[in-house]
Every structure is written in C-alpha cells, then in structure tokens.
PDB file of C-alpha atoms in Angstrom:
ATOM      1  CA  UNK B   1    -105.727  -4.580 -98.107  1.00 65.00           C
ATOM      2  CA  UNK B   2    -105.301  -7.628-100.310  1.00 71.00           C
ATOM      3  CA  UNK B   3    -101.977  -6.328-101.694  1.00 72.00           C
ATOM      4  CA  UNK B   4    -100.703  -5.601 -98.181  1.00 71.00           C
ATOM      5  CA  UNK B   5    -101.661  -9.099 -97.056  1.00 68.00           C
ATOM      6  CA  UNK B   6     -99.866 -10.650-100.025  1.00 71.00           C
ATOM      7  CA  UNK B   7     -96.716  -8.625 -99.320  1.00 71.00           C
ATOM      8  CA  UNK B   8     -96.470  -9.641 -95.674  1.00 74.00           C
ATOM      9  CA  UNK B   9     -97.979 -13.131 -95.963  1.00 77.00           C
ATOM     10  CA  UNK B  10     -94.592 -14.842 -96.208  1.00 73.00           C
ATOM     11  CA  UNK B  11     -93.198 -12.921 -93.236  1.00 77.00           C
ATOM     12  CA  UNK B  12     -96.289 -13.579 -91.111  1.00 72.00           C
ATOM     13  CA  UNK B  13     -96.299 -17.263 -92.079  1.00 80.00           C
ATOM     14  CA  UNK B  14     -92.598 -17.594 -91.204  1.00 78.00           C
ATOM     15  CA  UNK B  15     -93.145 -15.857 -87.864  1.00 77.00           C
ATOM     16  CA  UNK B  16     -96.084 -18.150 -87.060  1.00 77.00           C
ATOM     17  CA  UNK B  17     -94.025 -21.222 -87.943  1.00 82.00           C
ATOM     18  CA  UNK B  18     -91.128 -20.003 -85.788  1.00 79.00           C
ATOM     19  CA  UNK B  19     -93.462 -19.553 -82.809  1.00 85.00           C
ATOM     20  CA  UNK B  20     -94.932 -23.033 -83.305  1.00 75.00           C
ATOM     21  CA  UNK B  21     -91.493 -24.637 -83.676  1.00 81.00           C
ATOM     22  CA  UNK B  22     -90.238 -22.884 -80.541  1.00 82.00           C
ATOM     23  CA  UNK B  23     -93.238 -24.137 -78.581  1.00 73.00           C
ATOM     24  CA  UNK B  24     -92.692 -27.656 -79.938  1.00 74.00           C
ATOM     25  CA  UNK B  25     -89.000 -27.538 -79.005  1.00 73.00           C
ATOM     26  CA  UNK B  26     -89.848 -26.366 -75.505  1.00 72.00           C
ATOM     27  CA  UNK B  27     -92.331 -29.198 -75.056  1.00 76.00           C
ATOM     28  CA  UNK B  28     -89.755 -31.677 -76.386  1.00 72.00           C
ATOM     29  CA  UNK B  29     -87.123 -30.467 -73.934  1.00 76.00           C
ATOM     30  CA  UNK B  30     -89.584 -30.657 -71.049  1.00 71.00           C
ATOM     31  CA  UNK B  31     -90.576 -34.195 -72.052  1.00 72.00           C
ATOM     32  CA  UNK B  32     -86.972 -35.395 -72.534  1.00 70.00           C
ATOM     33  CA  UNK B  33     -85.908 -34.122 -69.112  1.00 73.00           C
ATOM     34  CA  UNK B  34     -88.786 -36.017 -67.540  1.00 69.00           C
ATOM     35  CA  UNK B  35     -87.811 -39.145 -69.464  1.00 74.00           C
ATOM     36  CA  UNK B  36     -84.162 -38.808 -68.395  1.00 72.00           C
ATOM     37  CA  UNK B  37     -85.236 -38.520 -64.766  1.00 73.00           C
ATOM     38  CA  UNK B  38     -87.499 -41.564 -65.073  1.00 70.00           C
ATOM     39  CA  UNK B  39     -84.716 -43.562 -66.746  1.00 73.00           C
ATOM     40  CA  UNK B  40     -82.211 -42.636 -64.039  1.00 70.00           C
ATOM     41  CA  UNK B  41     -84.589 -43.566 -61.227  1.00 68.00           C
ATOM     42  CA  UNK B  42     -85.539 -46.833 -62.954  1.00 66.00           C
ATOM     43  CA  UNK B  43     -81.874 -47.748 -63.469  1.00 65.00           C
ATOM     44  CA  UNK B  44     -81.088 -46.951 -59.863  1.00 64.00           C
ATOM     45  CA  UNK B  45     -84.057 -48.981 -58.675  1.00 63.00           C
ATOM     46  CA  UNK B  46     -82.833 -52.005 -60.638  1.00 59.00           C
ATOM     47  CA  UNK B  47     -79.353 -51.729 -59.176  1.00 57.00           C
ATOM     48  CA  UNK B  48     -80.386 -51.278 -55.582  1.00 56.00           C
ATOM     49  CA  UNK B  49     -81.694 -54.237 -53.684  1.00 44.00           C
ATOM     50  CA  UNK B  50     -84.487 -53.531 -51.268  1.00 44.00           C
ATOM     51  CA  UNK B  51     -86.058 -56.113 -49.048  1.00 39.00           C
ATOM     52  CA  UNK B  52     -89.525 -54.714 -49.514  1.00 42.00           C
ATOM     53  CA  UNK B  53     -88.937 -53.293 -52.994  1.00 47.00           C
ATOM     54  CA  UNK B  54     -91.507 -50.575 -52.408  1.00 44.00           C
ATOM     55  CA  UNK B  55     -91.301 -47.361 -54.475  1.00 44.00           C
ATOM     56  CA  UNK B  56     -91.425 -45.198 -51.335  1.00 41.00           C
ATOM     57  CA  UNK B  57     -88.005 -46.521 -50.338  1.00 39.00           C
ATOM     58  CA  UNK B  58     -86.588 -45.753 -53.754  1.00 39.00           C
ATOM     59  CA  UNK B  59     -87.918 -42.193 -53.571  1.00 38.00           C
ATOM     60  CA  UNK B  60     -86.381 -41.737 -50.148  1.00 36.00           C
ATOM     61  CA  UNK B  61     -82.972 -42.831 -51.418  1.00 37.00           C
ATOM     62  CA  UNK B  62     -83.006 -40.755 -54.593  1.00 37.00           C
ATOM     63  CA  UNK B  63     -84.531 -37.558 -53.317  1.00 40.00           C
ATOM     64  CA  UNK B  64     -82.241 -36.547 -50.450  1.00 44.00           C
ATOM     65  CA  UNK B  65     -82.516 -33.378 -48.423  1.00 47.00           C
ATOM     66  CA  UNK B  66     -80.526 -30.859 -50.397  1.00 57.00           C
ATOM     67  CA  UNK B  67     -80.468 -27.666 -48.346  1.00 65.00           C
ATOM     68  CA  UNK B  68     -77.311 -25.620 -47.921  1.00 66.00           C
ATOM     69  CA  UNK B  69     -77.041 -26.682 -44.284  1.00 77.00           C
ATOM     70  CA  UNK B  70     -77.410 -30.373 -45.144  1.00 84.00           C
ATOM     71  CA  UNK B  71     -74.438 -32.581 -44.543  1.00 87.00           C
ATOM     72  CA  UNK B  72     -72.663 -33.641 -47.716  1.00 87.00           C
ATOM     73  CA  UNK B  73     -72.767 -37.270 -46.610  1.00 86.00           C
ATOM     74  CA  UNK B  74     -76.584 -37.103 -46.439  1.00 85.00           C
ATOM     75  CA  UNK B  75     -76.862 -35.875 -50.019  1.00 84.00           C
ATOM     76  CA  UNK B  76     -74.290 -37.925 -51.926  1.00 84.00           C
ATOM     77  CA  UNK B  77     -75.503 -41.325 -53.094  1.00 83.00           C
ATOM     78  CA  UNK B  78     -72.218 -43.245 -52.843  1.00 88.00           C
ATOM     79  CA  UNK B  79     -70.532 -43.152 -49.436  1.00 90.00           C
ATOM     80  CA  UNK B  80     -67.236 -44.554 -50.751  1.00 93.00           C
ATOM     81  CA  UNK B  81     -67.001 -41.876 -53.444  1.00 91.00           C
ATOM     82  CA  UNK B  82     -67.933 -39.136 -50.966  1.00 91.00           C
ATOM     83  CA  UNK B  83     -65.204 -40.256 -48.556  1.00 93.00           C
ATOM     84  CA  UNK B  84     -62.645 -40.213 -51.356  1.00 94.00           C
ATOM     85  CA  UNK B  85     -63.694 -36.656 -52.309  1.00 92.00           C
ATOM     86  CA  UNK B  86     -63.352 -35.583 -48.675  1.00 92.00           C
ATOM     87  CA  UNK B  87     -59.931 -37.218 -48.408  1.00 95.00           C
ATOM     88  CA  UNK B  88     -58.648 -35.505 -51.539  1.00 94.00           C
ATOM     89  CA  UNK B  89     -59.832 -32.054 -50.455  1.00 94.00           C
ATOM     90  CA  UNK B  90     -59.005 -32.473 -46.734  1.00 94.00           C
ATOM     91  CA  UNK B  91     -62.627 -32.272 -45.602  1.00 92.00           C
ATOM     92  CA  UNK B  92     -64.163 -33.994 -42.605  1.00 93.00           C
ATOM     93  CA  UNK B  93     -66.669 -36.463 -44.049  1.00 92.00           C
ATOM     94  CA  UNK B  94     -68.890 -36.348 -40.978  1.00 92.00           C
ATOM     95  CA  UNK B  95     -69.170 -32.548 -40.706  1.00 91.00           C
ATOM     96  CA  UNK B  96     -68.726 -31.000 -44.178  1.00 91.00           C
ATOM     97  CA  UNK B  97     -71.849 -29.192 -45.370  1.00 90.00           C
ATOM     98  CA  UNK B  98     -73.269 -29.324 -48.869  1.00 86.00           C
ATOM     99  CA  UNK B  99     -72.644 -25.587 -49.311  1.00 87.00           C
ATOM    100  CA  UNK B 100     -68.907 -26.163 -48.743  1.00 88.00           C
ATOM    101  CA  UNK B 101     -68.590 -28.594 -51.658  1.00 88.00           C
ATOM    102  CA  UNK B 102     -67.350 -26.685 -54.713  1.00 90.00           C
ATOM    103  CA  UNK B 103     -67.962 -27.364 -58.394  1.00 89.00           C
ATOM    104  CA  UNK B 104     -64.427 -28.746 -58.656  1.00 92.00           C
ATOM    105  CA  UNK B 105     -65.229 -31.234 -55.893  1.00 91.00           C
ATOM    106  CA  UNK B 106     -68.518 -32.216 -57.551  1.00 91.00           C
ATOM    107  CA  UNK B 107     -66.674 -32.792 -60.836  1.00 92.00           C
ATOM    108  CA  UNK B 108     -64.204 -35.048 -59.048  1.00 94.00           C
ATOM    109  CA  UNK B 109     -67.106 -36.890 -57.397  1.00 93.00           C
ATOM    110  CA  UNK B 110     -68.728 -37.429 -60.800  1.00 92.00           C
ATOM    111  CA  UNK B 111     -65.480 -38.740 -62.329  1.00 94.00           C
ATOM    112  CA  UNK B 112     -65.031 -41.211 -59.457  1.00 94.00           C
ATOM    113  CA  UNK B 113     -68.617 -42.354 -59.830  1.00 92.00           C
ATOM    114  CA  UNK B 114     -68.215 -42.823 -63.591  1.00 92.00           C
ATOM    115  CA  UNK B 115     -65.153 -45.028 -63.110  1.00 93.00           C
ATOM    116  CA  UNK B 116     -66.750 -47.014 -60.294  1.00 92.00           C
ATOM    117  CA  UNK B 117     -70.261 -47.562 -61.666  1.00 89.00           C
ATOM    118  CA  UNK B 118     -69.786 -47.231 -65.420  1.00 89.00           C
ATOM    119  CA  UNK B 119     -66.131 -48.201 -65.840  1.00 91.00           C
ATOM    120  CA  UNK B 120     -66.873 -51.104 -68.196  1.00 91.00           C
ATOM    121  CA  UNK B 121     -69.130 -49.030 -70.468  1.00 91.00           C
ATOM    122  CA  UNK B 122     -67.743 -47.909 -73.836  1.00 92.00           C
ATOM    123  CA  UNK B 123     -66.872 -44.297 -74.521  1.00 92.00           C
ATOM    124  CA  UNK B 124     -69.036 -44.149 -77.630  1.00 90.00           C
ATOM    125  CA  UNK B 125     -72.346 -45.654 -78.623  1.00 84.00           C
ATOM    126  CA  UNK B 126     -76.038 -45.074 -78.484  1.00 74.00           C
ATOM    127  CA  UNK B 127     -77.667 -48.300 -77.387  1.00 66.00           C
ATOM    128  CA  UNK B 128     -81.210 -47.174 -76.732  1.00 58.00           C
ATOM    129  CA  UNK B 129     -83.146 -49.437 -74.450  1.00 55.00           C
ATOM    130  CA  UNK B 130     -80.133 -50.125 -72.211  1.00 57.00           C
ATOM    131  CA  UNK B 131     -80.727 -47.079 -70.050  1.00 59.00           C
ATOM    132  CA  UNK B 132     -79.556 -43.521 -70.385  1.00 61.00           C
ATOM    133  CA  UNK B 133     -76.057 -44.399 -69.294  1.00 75.00           C
ATOM    134  CA  UNK B 134     -74.926 -47.153 -71.694  1.00 84.00           C
ATOM    135  CA  UNK B 135     -71.841 -45.151 -72.743  1.00 90.00           C
ATOM    136  CA  UNK B 136     -69.953 -41.983 -71.846  1.00 91.00           C
ATOM    137  CA  UNK B 137     -71.392 -40.370 -74.968  1.00 90.00           C
ATOM    138  CA  UNK B 138     -74.981 -41.066 -73.872  1.00 89.00           C
ATOM    139  CA  UNK B 139     -74.230 -40.013 -70.300  1.00 89.00           C
ATOM    140  CA  UNK B 140     -72.918 -36.556 -71.235  1.00 90.00           C
ATOM    141  CA  UNK B 141     -75.691 -36.090 -73.797  1.00 87.00           C
ATOM    142  CA  UNK B 142     -78.294 -36.797 -71.093  1.00 86.00           C
ATOM    143  CA  UNK B 143     -76.596 -34.794 -68.337  1.00 86.00           C
ATOM    144  CA  UNK B 144     -75.852 -31.735 -70.477  1.00 82.00           C
ATOM    145  CA  UNK B 145     -78.953 -32.080 -72.728  1.00 80.00           C
ATOM    146  CA  UNK B 146     -77.267 -31.791 -76.103  1.00 80.00           C
ATOM    147  CA  UNK B 147     -76.531 -34.073 -79.046  1.00 83.00           C
ATOM    148  CA  UNK B 148     -72.798 -33.570 -79.635  1.00 84.00           C
ATOM    149  CA  UNK B 149     -71.537 -36.134 -77.126  1.00 87.00           C
ATOM    150  CA  UNK B 150     -69.698 -38.178 -79.742  1.00 90.00           C
ATOM    151  CA  UNK B 151     -67.893 -35.112 -81.067  1.00 93.00           C
ATOM    152  CA  UNK B 152     -66.785 -34.067 -77.561  1.00 92.00           C
ATOM    153  CA  UNK B 153     -65.559 -37.582 -76.662  1.00 93.00           C
ATOM    154  CA  UNK B 154     -63.685 -37.983 -79.956  1.00 93.00           C
ATOM    155  CA  UNK B 155     -62.044 -34.548 -79.673  1.00 93.00           C
ATOM    156  CA  UNK B 156     -60.889 -35.140 -76.096  1.00 93.00           C
ATOM    157  CA  UNK B 157     -59.667 -38.688 -76.807  1.00 92.00           C
ATOM    158  CA  UNK B 158     -57.623 -37.362 -79.727  1.00 93.00           C
ATOM    159  CA  UNK B 159     -55.846 -35.057 -77.252  1.00 93.00           C
ATOM    160  CA  UNK B 160     -55.236 -38.004 -74.897  1.00 93.00           C
ATOM    161  CA  UNK B 161     -54.054 -40.389 -77.631  1.00 94.00           C
ATOM    162  CA  UNK B 162     -56.878 -42.837 -76.846  1.00 93.00           C
ATOM    163  CA  UNK B 163     -58.960 -44.710 -79.432  1.00 94.00           C
ATOM    164  CA  UNK B 164     -62.544 -43.843 -78.436  1.00 93.00           C
ATOM    165  CA  UNK B 165     -63.961 -46.696 -80.517  1.00 92.00           C
ATOM    166  CA  UNK B 166     -62.162 -49.338 -78.433  1.00 93.00           C
ATOM    167  CA  UNK B 167     -61.740 -47.740 -74.998  1.00 93.00           C
ATOM    168  CA  UNK B 168     -64.025 -47.965 -71.982  1.00 94.00           C
ATOM    169  CA  UNK B 169     -64.672 -45.308 -69.348  1.00 94.00           C
ATOM    170  CA  UNK B 170     -62.166 -46.774 -66.876  1.00 94.00           C
ATOM    171  CA  UNK B 171     -59.407 -46.251 -69.475  1.00 95.00           C
ATOM    172  CA  UNK B 172     -59.668 -42.524 -68.714  1.00 95.00           C
ATOM    173  CA  UNK B 173     -58.271 -40.947 -65.560  1.00 95.00           C
ATOM    174  CA  UNK B 174     -60.403 -38.895 -63.199  1.00 95.00           C
ATOM    175  CA  UNK B 175     -58.710 -35.755 -64.534  1.00 96.00           C
ATOM    176  CA  UNK B 176     -59.520 -36.719 -68.120  1.00 95.00           C
ATOM    177  CA  UNK B 177     -63.142 -37.442 -67.231  1.00 95.00           C
ATOM    178  CA  UNK B 178     -63.374 -34.051 -65.530  1.00 94.00           C
ATOM    179  CA  UNK B 179     -61.998 -32.407 -68.692  1.00 95.00           C
ATOM    180  CA  UNK B 180     -64.526 -34.285 -70.860  1.00 93.00           C
ATOM    181  CA  UNK B 181     -67.328 -33.102 -68.559  1.00 91.00           C
ATOM    182  CA  UNK B 182     -66.087 -29.509 -68.682  1.00 91.00           C
ATOM    183  CA  UNK B 183     -65.838 -29.632 -72.479  1.00 91.00           C
ATOM    184  CA  UNK B 184     -69.386 -31.028 -72.672  1.00 89.00           C
ATOM    185  CA  UNK B 185     -70.610 -28.279 -70.332  1.00 88.00           C
ATOM    186  CA  UNK B 186     -68.957 -25.579 -72.471  1.00 88.00           C
ATOM    187  CA  UNK B 187     -70.294 -27.107 -75.707  1.00 86.00           C
ATOM    188  CA  UNK B 188     -73.865 -27.541 -74.522  1.00 82.00           C
ATOM    189  CA  UNK B 189     -76.544 -24.863 -74.520  1.00 77.00           C
ATOM    190  CA  UNK B 190     -76.976 -25.145 -70.726  1.00 66.00           C
ATOM    191  CA  UNK B 191     -77.134 -21.798 -68.962  1.00 62.00           C
ATOM    192  CA  UNK B 192     -73.609 -21.034 -67.747  1.00 59.00           C
ATOM    193  CA  UNK B 193     -74.584 -18.853 -64.761  1.00 56.00           C
TER     194      UNK B 193
END
C-alpha cells in the first residue's frame, strides 16, 4: 500500500492542486465580474445628475426592461446613439423591438457610444482607480473579460497605420472600433455561441 501511495502521490497531488486552482479561478472570475458591474454603475452614477440622487433612481436607469418584446428605445441608454443606429439601418426608432436589433447593429451602437462618451480617452493604458473605462484597452479587457487588450489594440492599429501610444478613441472610425471589438471577441475566452 505504501509503495502504491508513493507511486501515485505526485499524480494525486497534481490533480488536487488543479482542482483547487480551478475553483480559485472560478471565484476570481465571479468576483471580477461583480466588480466590473459595480464600477460601471458607479461611473454612470457620477456622470448622471439626479435631483434627488437616490440609488433607486440609478437602478431604474441602469436596469431597463430587456424582454424580446421591449422597445429598443426603452432599453438603450443613449437616445441620440439609438436614433443614429435606427437611421443607419432604416428602422423606426419609436416602434423597433429589441429582438429586431442584430449583433451588427449593437456593434455599431457600441462604436458610436465609445466615440461619444470615451472619445478623449487613450487607446492604451491601465490607469486603475479611474474607472473601468479609462482607455480602449481597459474597456475591451473588462467587456470581454481577458487580459490581451493591449495586444489587440496594437495589432489593429498597425493595420490602420495609427500610433496606439499617441491616439485617442475618437481617432478611430466606427468601422475600426467595430473591428477592434470583433477581434477582442474572437481573442477572448468568452463563449462564442
């Protein structure tokens, strides 16, 4: 029995460590998603001005009804961006349903939002403490939950002939931002289904 234990001790120890590391990674992912959500809500709360400033109002604004029969205009947070998406894809802003908005349209919406709300932010940089969205790199790392944001931004900027160390988000076109998002999506470990 002692010889058998000695022979398989390394394998059993490695298997136990793998199980523990997997559990730790899962807990870390769960925690980081919660932190990203809290950071996004806190940043939104700072940017929005409420007369009463009560948290219930913030929750109402950032947790819209998101059923398939919901109107797109009731779900999207920026009316101006939503109208521009509808104009581009020949949709009626007042009647289009959430279920009719495709991934392509959502990508366009995100690119418009990035230019409008984060246009002055740099493409690269990790300035912790300034919110999850201090740069395009941090934004895609948070949204797609992976750590290769800098690599994706640098690779795409090389294709565009843009210096990522000096450029800001508004230096990219909506099409380029959509391509960066798609590249980040493909590179990340997010389920692709």
